[in-house]
mmCIF file of C-alpha atoms in Angstrom:
data_model
loop_
_atom_site.group_PDB
_atom_site.id
_atom_site.type_symbol
_atom_site.label_atom_id
_atom_site.label_comp_id
_atom_site.label_asym_id
_atom_site.label_seq_id
_atom_site.Cartn_x
_atom_site.Cartn_y
_atom_site.Cartn_z
ATOM 1 C CA ASP A 227 -118.402 -14.581 216.296
ATOM 2 C CA THR A 228 -119.541 -16.263 213.112
ATOM 3 C CA GLY A 229 -117.024 -19.074 213.170
ATOM 4 C CA VAL A 230 -114.467 -20.016 210.549
ATOM 5 C CA SER A 231 -115.669 -19.386 207.019
ATOM 6 C CA GLN A 232 -114.320 -21.074 203.888
ATOM 7 C CA ASN A 233 -115.047 -20.239 200.283
ATOM 8 C CA PRO A 234 -115.931 -21.714 197.953
ATOM 9 C CA ARG A 235 -117.566 -24.790 199.453
ATOM 10 C CA HIS A 236 -117.087 -26.756 196.288
ATOM 11 C CA LYS A 237 -114.674 -26.308 193.407
ATOM 12 C CA ILE A 238 -114.572 -28.356 190.245
ATOM 13 C CA THR A 239 -111.637 -27.730 187.966
ATOM 14 C CA LYS A 240 -109.828 -29.285 185.089
ATOM 15 C CA ARG A 241 -106.388 -30.779 185.485
ATOM 16 C CA GLY A 242 -103.692 -28.193 184.990
ATOM 17 C CA GLN A 243 -105.749 -25.238 186.178
ATOM 18 C CA ASN A 244 -104.882 -23.124 189.220
ATOM 19 C CA VAL A 245 -107.295 -22.853 192.126
ATOM 20 C CA THR A 246 -107.413 -20.584 195.155
ATOM 21 C CA PHE A 247 -109.356 -21.119 198.350
ATOM 22 C CA ARG A 248 -110.094 -18.546 200.996
ATOM 23 C CA CYS A 249 -110.398 -18.899 204.760
ATOM 24 C CA ASP A 250 -111.716 -16.279 207.170
ATOM 25 C CA PRO A 251 -110.802 -17.288 210.729
ATOM 26 C CA ILE A 252 -112.461 -16.284 213.965
ATOM 27 C CA SER A 253 -111.453 -12.643 214.279
ATOM 28 C CA GLU A 254 -109.633 -12.761 217.602
ATOM 29 C CA HIS A 255 -107.663 -15.910 216.773
ATOM 30 C CA ASN A 256 -103.959 -15.532 216.125
ATOM 31 C CA ARG A 257 -103.286 -18.899 214.508
ATOM 32 C CA LEU A 258 -104.612 -20.267 211.237
ATOM 33 C CA TYR A 259 -104.086 -23.786 209.903
ATOM 34 C CA TRP A 260 -104.655 -25.556 206.618
ATOM 35 C CA TYR A 261 -105.341 -29.281 206.410
ATOM 36 C CA ARG A 262 -106.153 -31.699 203.634
ATOM 37 C CA GLN A 263 -108.571 -34.564 204.170
ATOM 38 C CA THR A 264 -109.140 -37.448 201.815
ATOM 39 C CA LEU A 265 -111.991 -39.917 202.010
ATOM 40 C CA GLY A 266 -111.837 -42.170 205.047
ATOM 41 C CA GLN A 267 -108.869 -40.371 206.556
ATOM 42 C CA GLY A 268 -108.335 -37.758 209.197
ATOM 43 C CA PRO A 269 -107.107 -34.255 208.409
ATOM 44 C CA GLU A 270 -103.492 -34.006 207.312
ATOM 45 C CA PHE A 271 -101.616 -30.888 208.392
ATOM 46 C CA LEU A 272 -100.309 -28.686 205.574
ATOM 47 C CA THR A 273 -99.213 -25.357 207.003
ATOM 48 C CA TYR A 274 -99.963 -22.778 209.670
ATOM 49 C CA PHE A 275 -99.649 -19.082 210.422
ATOM 50 C CA GLN A 276 -99.238 -17.149 213.608
ATOM 51 C CA ASN A 277 -100.659 -13.747 212.772
ATOM 52 C CA GLU A 278 -99.165 -13.013 209.336
ATOM 53 C CA ALA A 279 -96.071 -15.186 209.718
ATOM 54 C CA GLN A 280 -96.059 -18.603 208.098
ATOM 55 C CA LEU A 281 -94.204 -20.638 210.685
ATOM 56 C CA GLU A 282 -94.387 -24.079 209.160
ATOM 57 C CA LYS A 283 -94.731 -24.957 205.511
ATOM 58 C CA SER A 284 -92.588 -28.029 205.071
ATOM 59 C CA ARG A 285 -95.698 -30.194 205.069
ATOM 60 C CA LEU A 286 -97.137 -28.549 201.994
ATOM 61 C CA LEU A 287 -97.499 -31.395 199.571
ATOM 62 C CA SER A 288 -95.423 -29.949 196.769
ATOM 63 C CA ASP A 289 -94.155 -26.639 195.446
ATOM 64 C CA ARG A 290 -97.460 -26.331 193.603
ATOM 65 C CA PHE A 291 -99.059 -25.534 196.958
ATOM 66 C CA SER A 292 -98.703 -22.134 198.569
ATOM 67 C CA ALA A 293 -100.509 -20.227 201.276
ATOM 68 C CA GLU A 294 -100.638 -16.609 202.335
ATOM 69 C CA ARG A 295 -102.062 -14.604 205.168
ATOM 70 C CA PRO A 296 -101.088 -11.080 204.117
ATOM 71 C CA LYS A 297 -102.550 -9.012 206.932
ATOM 72 C CA GLY A 298 -102.881 -11.624 209.612
ATOM 73 C CA SER A 299 -106.588 -11.959 208.982
ATOM 74 C CA PHE A 300 -107.910 -14.096 206.121
ATOM 75 C CA SER A 301 -105.749 -16.657 204.350
ATOM 76 C CA THR A 302 -105.619 -18.135 200.883
ATOM 77 C CA LEU A 303 -104.398 -21.536 199.756
ATOM 78 C CA GLU A 304 -103.408 -21.824 196.117
ATOM 79 C CA ILE A 305 -102.776 -24.974 194.142
ATOM 80 C CA GLN A 306 -101.103 -24.471 190.806
ATOM 81 C CA ARG A 307 -101.321 -26.902 187.886
ATOM 82 C CA THR A 308 -103.827 -29.085 189.657
ATOM 83 C CA GLU A 309 -103.619 -32.858 189.356
ATOM 84 C CA GLN A 310 -106.310 -35.459 189.911
ATOM 85 C CA GLY A 311 -104.554 -36.513 193.100
ATOM 86 C CA ASP A 312 -105.247 -33.074 194.551
ATOM 87 C CA SER A 313 -108.938 -33.928 194.782
ATOM 88 C CA ALA A 314 -109.772 -33.755 198.483
ATOM 89 C CA MET A 315 -111.427 -31.657 201.161
ATOM 90 C CA TYR A 316 -109.298 -28.695 202.226
ATOM 91 C CA LEU A 317 -109.975 -27.596 205.771
ATOM 92 C CA CYS A 318 -109.042 -24.413 207.514
ATOM 93 C CA ALA A 319 -108.928 -24.014 211.278
ATOM 94 C CA SER A 320 -108.083 -21.204 213.653
ATOM 95 C CA SER A 321 -107.143 -21.007 217.289
ATOM 96 C CA LEU A 322 -106.111 -18.585 219.991
ATOM 97 C CA VAL A 323 -102.859 -19.742 221.473
ATOM 98 C CA LEU A 324 -101.362 -17.850 224.367
ATOM 99 C CA GLY A 325 -97.979 -18.542 225.836
ATOM 100 C CA GLN A 326 -95.117 -20.547 224.440
ATOM 101 C CA GLY A 327 -93.295 -23.700 225.324
ATOM 102 C CA THR A 328 -94.361 -27.299 225.325
ATOM 103 C CA GLY A 329 -96.862 -28.454 227.859
ATOM 104 C CA LYS A 330 -98.436 -25.049 228.332
ATOM 105 C CA VAL A 331 -100.304 -24.680 225.099
ATOM 106 C CA GLU A 332 -103.879 -25.861 224.688
ATOM 107 C CA ASN A 333 -104.395 -25.653 220.995
ATOM 108 C CA ILE A 334 -108.144 -26.069 220.566
ATOM 109 C CA GLN A 335 -108.868 -25.527 216.913
ATOM 110 C CA TYR A 336 -112.083 -24.329 215.308
ATOM 111 C CA PHE A 337 -112.680 -25.660 211.834
ATOM 112 C CA GLY A 338 -114.469 -24.312 208.830
ATOM 113 C CA ALA A 339 -116.806 -26.468 206.768
ATOM 114 C CA GLY A 340 -114.088 -27.020 204.173
ATOM 115 C CA THR A 341 -113.680 -26.624 200.445
ATOM 116 C CA ARG A 342 -114.181 -29.794 198.445
ATOM 117 C CA LEU A 343 -111.958 -29.844 195.377
ATOM 118 C CA SER A 344 -112.634 -32.117 192.439
ATOM 119 C CA VAL A 345 -110.027 -32.198 189.685
ATOM 120 C CA LEU A 346 -111.301 -33.693 186.451
ATOM 121 C CA SER B 6 -98.139 -38.874 208.669
ATOM 122 C CA GLN B 7 -100.957 -39.499 211.119
ATOM 123 C CA GLN B 8 -99.949 -40.355 214.633
ATOM 124 C CA GLY B 9 -103.223 -41.475 216.112
ATOM 125 C CA GLU B 10 -105.040 -44.658 215.201
ATOM 126 C CA GLU B 11 -108.639 -45.133 216.193
ATOM 127 C CA ASP B 12 -110.276 -48.454 216.854
ATOM 128 C CA PRO B 13 -112.732 -49.659 215.711
ATOM 129 C CA GLN B 14 -112.916 -48.110 212.251
ATOM 130 C CA ALA B 15 -116.703 -48.306 212.370
ATOM 131 C CA LEU B 16 -119.299 -48.816 215.071
ATOM 132 C CA SER B 17 -123.060 -49.319 214.816
ATOM 133 C CA ILE B 18 -125.187 -49.109 217.939
ATOM 134 C CA GLN B 19 -128.799 -48.722 218.967
ATOM 135 C CA GLU B 20 -130.043 -45.412 220.303
ATOM 136 C CA GLY B 21 -129.602 -45.322 224.049
ATOM 137 C CA GLU B 22 -126.575 -47.611 224.053
ATOM 138 C CA ASN B 23 -123.064 -46.511 224.913
ATOM 139 C CA ALA B 24 -120.353 -46.128 222.294
ATOM 140 C CA THR B 25 -116.699 -46.647 223.091
ATOM 141 C CA MET B 26 -113.799 -45.954 220.776
ATOM 142 C CA ASN B 27 -110.088 -46.096 221.339
ATOM 143 C CA CYS B 28 -107.091 -44.164 220.127
ATOM 144 C CA SER B 29 -103.461 -45.195 220.173
ATOM 145 C CA TYR B 30 -100.548 -42.913 219.417
ATOM 146 C CA LYS B 31 -96.829 -43.256 219.043
ATOM 147 C CA THR B 32 -94.896 -40.350 220.499
ATOM 148 C CA SER B 33 -95.117 -38.363 223.701
ATOM 149 C CA ILE B 34 -97.846 -35.753 223.876
ATOM 150 C CA ASN B 35 -98.815 -32.631 225.765
ATOM 151 C CA ASN B 36 -102.548 -32.978 225.240
ATOM 152 C CA LEU B 37 -104.955 -35.236 223.433
ATOM 153 C CA GLN B 38 -108.158 -33.973 221.912
ATOM 154 C CA TRP B 39 -111.255 -35.572 220.445
ATOM 155 C CA TYR B 40 -113.157 -34.043 217.553
ATOM 156 C CA ARG B 41 -116.415 -34.953 215.821
ATOM 157 C CA GLN B 42 -117.128 -34.572 212.126
ATOM 158 C CA ASN B 43 -120.543 -34.850 210.587
ATOM 159 C CA SER B 44 -120.635 -36.020 206.994
ATOM 160 C CA GLY B 45 -119.118 -33.480 204.634
ATOM 161 C CA ARG B 46 -118.578 -30.881 207.342
ATOM 162 C CA GLY B 47 -115.726 -29.474 209.358
ATOM 163 C CA LEU B 48 -114.545 -30.851 212.665
ATOM 164 C CA VAL B 49 -115.945 -29.803 216.012
ATOM 165 C CA HIS B 50 -113.863 -29.941 219.169
ATOM 166 C CA LEU B 51 -115.350 -32.157 221.867
ATOM 167 C CA ILE B 52 -112.883 -32.433 224.710
ATOM 168 C CA LEU B 53 -109.221 -31.980 225.602
ATOM 169 C CA ILE B 54 -107.335 -34.036 228.154
ATOM 170 C CA ARG B 55 -103.874 -33.067 229.346
ATOM 171 C CA SER B 56 -101.047 -35.536 229.602
ATOM 172 C CA ASN B 57 -101.126 -35.315 233.404
ATOM 173 C CA GLU B 58 -104.832 -36.156 233.562
ATOM 174 C CA ARG B 59 -106.261 -39.661 233.551
ATOM 175 C CA GLU B 60 -109.963 -39.049 233.079
ATOM 176 C CA LYS B 61 -112.222 -36.213 232.079
ATOM 177 C CA HIS B 62 -115.966 -35.785 231.691
ATOM 178 C CA SER B 63 -118.072 -33.421 229.639
ATOM 179 C CA GLY B 64 -121.805 -34.038 229.547
ATOM 180 C CA ARG B 65 -122.329 -37.507 228.053
ATOM 181 C CA LEU B 66 -118.646 -37.796 227.124
ATOM 182 C CA ARG B 67 -115.979 -39.529 229.160
ATOM 183 C CA VAL B 68 -112.369 -39.556 228.060
ATOM 184 C CA THR B 69 -109.545 -41.548 229.580
ATOM 185 C CA LEU B 70 -105.845 -41.266 228.915
ATOM 186 C CA ASP B 71 -103.118 -43.782 229.673
ATOM 187 C CA THR B 72 -99.779 -42.261 228.748
ATOM 188 C CA SER B 73 -97.896 -45.433 229.701
ATOM 189 C CA LYS B 74 -99.818 -47.309 227.023
ATOM 190 C CA LYS B 75 -100.052 -44.303 224.730
ATOM 191 C CA SER B 76 -103.778 -44.752 224.431
ATOM 192 C CA SER B 77 -107.030 -42.934 225.029
ATOM 193 C CA SER B 78 -110.679 -43.867 224.962
ATOM 194 C CA LEU B 79 -113.834 -41.896 224.296
ATOM 195 C CA LEU B 80 -117.123 -43.077 225.748
ATOM 196 C CA ILE B 81 -120.423 -41.610 224.640
ATOM 197 C CA THR B 82 -123.210 -42.593 226.983
ATOM 198 C CA ALA B 83 -126.915 -42.872 226.125
ATOM 199 C CA SER B 84 -126.280 -42.304 222.431
ATOM 200 C CA ARG B 85 -128.658 -40.358 220.225
ATOM 201 C CA ALA B 86 -129.222 -40.297 216.479
ATOM 202 C CA ALA B 87 -127.472 -36.912 216.431
ATOM 203 C CA ASP B 88 -124.281 -38.600 217.641
ATOM 204 C CA THR B 89 -123.941 -40.269 214.228
ATOM 205 C CA ALA B 90 -120.618 -38.914 212.968
ATOM 206 C CA SER B 91 -116.927 -39.663 212.628
ATOM 207 C CA TYR B 92 -114.811 -39.213 215.716
ATOM 208 C CA PHE B 93 -111.109 -38.357 215.596
ATOM 209 C CA CYS B 94 -108.446 -38.222 218.224
ATOM 210 C CA ALA B 95 -105.747 -35.618 217.760
ATOM 211 C CA THR B 96 -102.449 -35.499 219.565
ATOM 212 C CA ASP B 97 -100.814 -32.240 220.462
ATOM 213 C CA GLY B 98 -97.121 -32.877 220.945
ATOM 214 C CA ASP B 99 -95.829 -29.764 219.251
ATOM 215 C CA ASP B 100 -97.381 -26.409 219.918
ATOM 216 C CA TYR B 101 -98.409 -25.666 216.386
ATOM 217 C CA LYS B 102 -100.240 -28.569 214.871
ATOM 218 C CA LEU B 103 -102.475 -31.489 215.627
ATOM 219 C CA SER B 104 -101.918 -35.001 214.314
ATOM 220 C CA PHE B 105 -105.176 -36.810 213.585
ATOM 221 C CA GLY B 106 -105.982 -40.474 213.268
ATOM 222 C CA ALA B 107 -108.183 -41.971 210.569
ATOM 223 C CA GLY B 108 -111.255 -41.821 212.793
ATOM 224 C CA THR B 109 -114.080 -44.043 213.993
ATOM 225 C CA THR B 110 -117.381 -43.806 212.143
ATOM 226 C CA VAL B 111 -120.296 -44.168 214.544
ATOM 227 C CA THR B 112 -123.815 -44.918 213.359
ATOM 228 C CA VAL B 113 -126.622 -44.668 215.896
ATOM 229 C CA ARG B 114 -129.726 -46.554 214.816
ATOM 230 C CA ALA B 115 -133.112 -45.275 215.922
#
C-alpha cells in the first residue's frame, strides 16, 4: 500500500490552456473523490466515483471541469480553458466504503499530496 | 459550501502545552472527523466520532461531540513541534462526501 498518488505535484499553465491531473488511489478502495482547496480554506468537494461510476458531479465548478475513472482504478480531472481563478490545490482522496444507508457508513478518506495549479 | 467552522482560526502555543480547537456545524450528521494538514501537503485522518458518541480518545488526542449544540472539540495534549499543522473538522452527513471547515492553524513553539 503506497497511499494515494497524484501527478503532477505542480502545474503552471497559461490562461486558456487545458490541464489534466491524475490520481492513483489505494488499490483496494472503491471510492475516489476530488476536492479543490484554496489558500486558507478547507477542501471543497467537487465530485466522486464509486468504482467506475461517477455518482455525484453537480459540485464541479463549471462545465470546463470534468473527471473520469475509466476502469475503476486511476482517475483524471481535466480543466479546459483554464482561468486565473482556477489556481488552487486539487486534492484526490480514496476510501473503502462498505454498506449503504445513512448512519452506517464510516467514510474515512485517504488523501494524496495534491496537485498545485497556477494559471498565469 | 463548507458546513464546519473551526475556532480559533489560529493558535500559537508552547511545546508541552495543550491545544484546544472547536468546530461548529449546521446540519445533522452521522459522523464527524478531524484531519491534519501539514503545509502544502494532503490531509491525514486523525479520528472519527459517531453521532451517538460523546467523547473519544486516540493517543494524545481527545475529541468531544455535542450534537445538541452541533459542536465538537479537539484537544491535543502535551503538544510537540511536529503537531504544527492545520486542523480541519469534516462532517459526514451524506454517505459520499465530507464537508470541511476552514481549519485552525496551530503553531507549536519550541
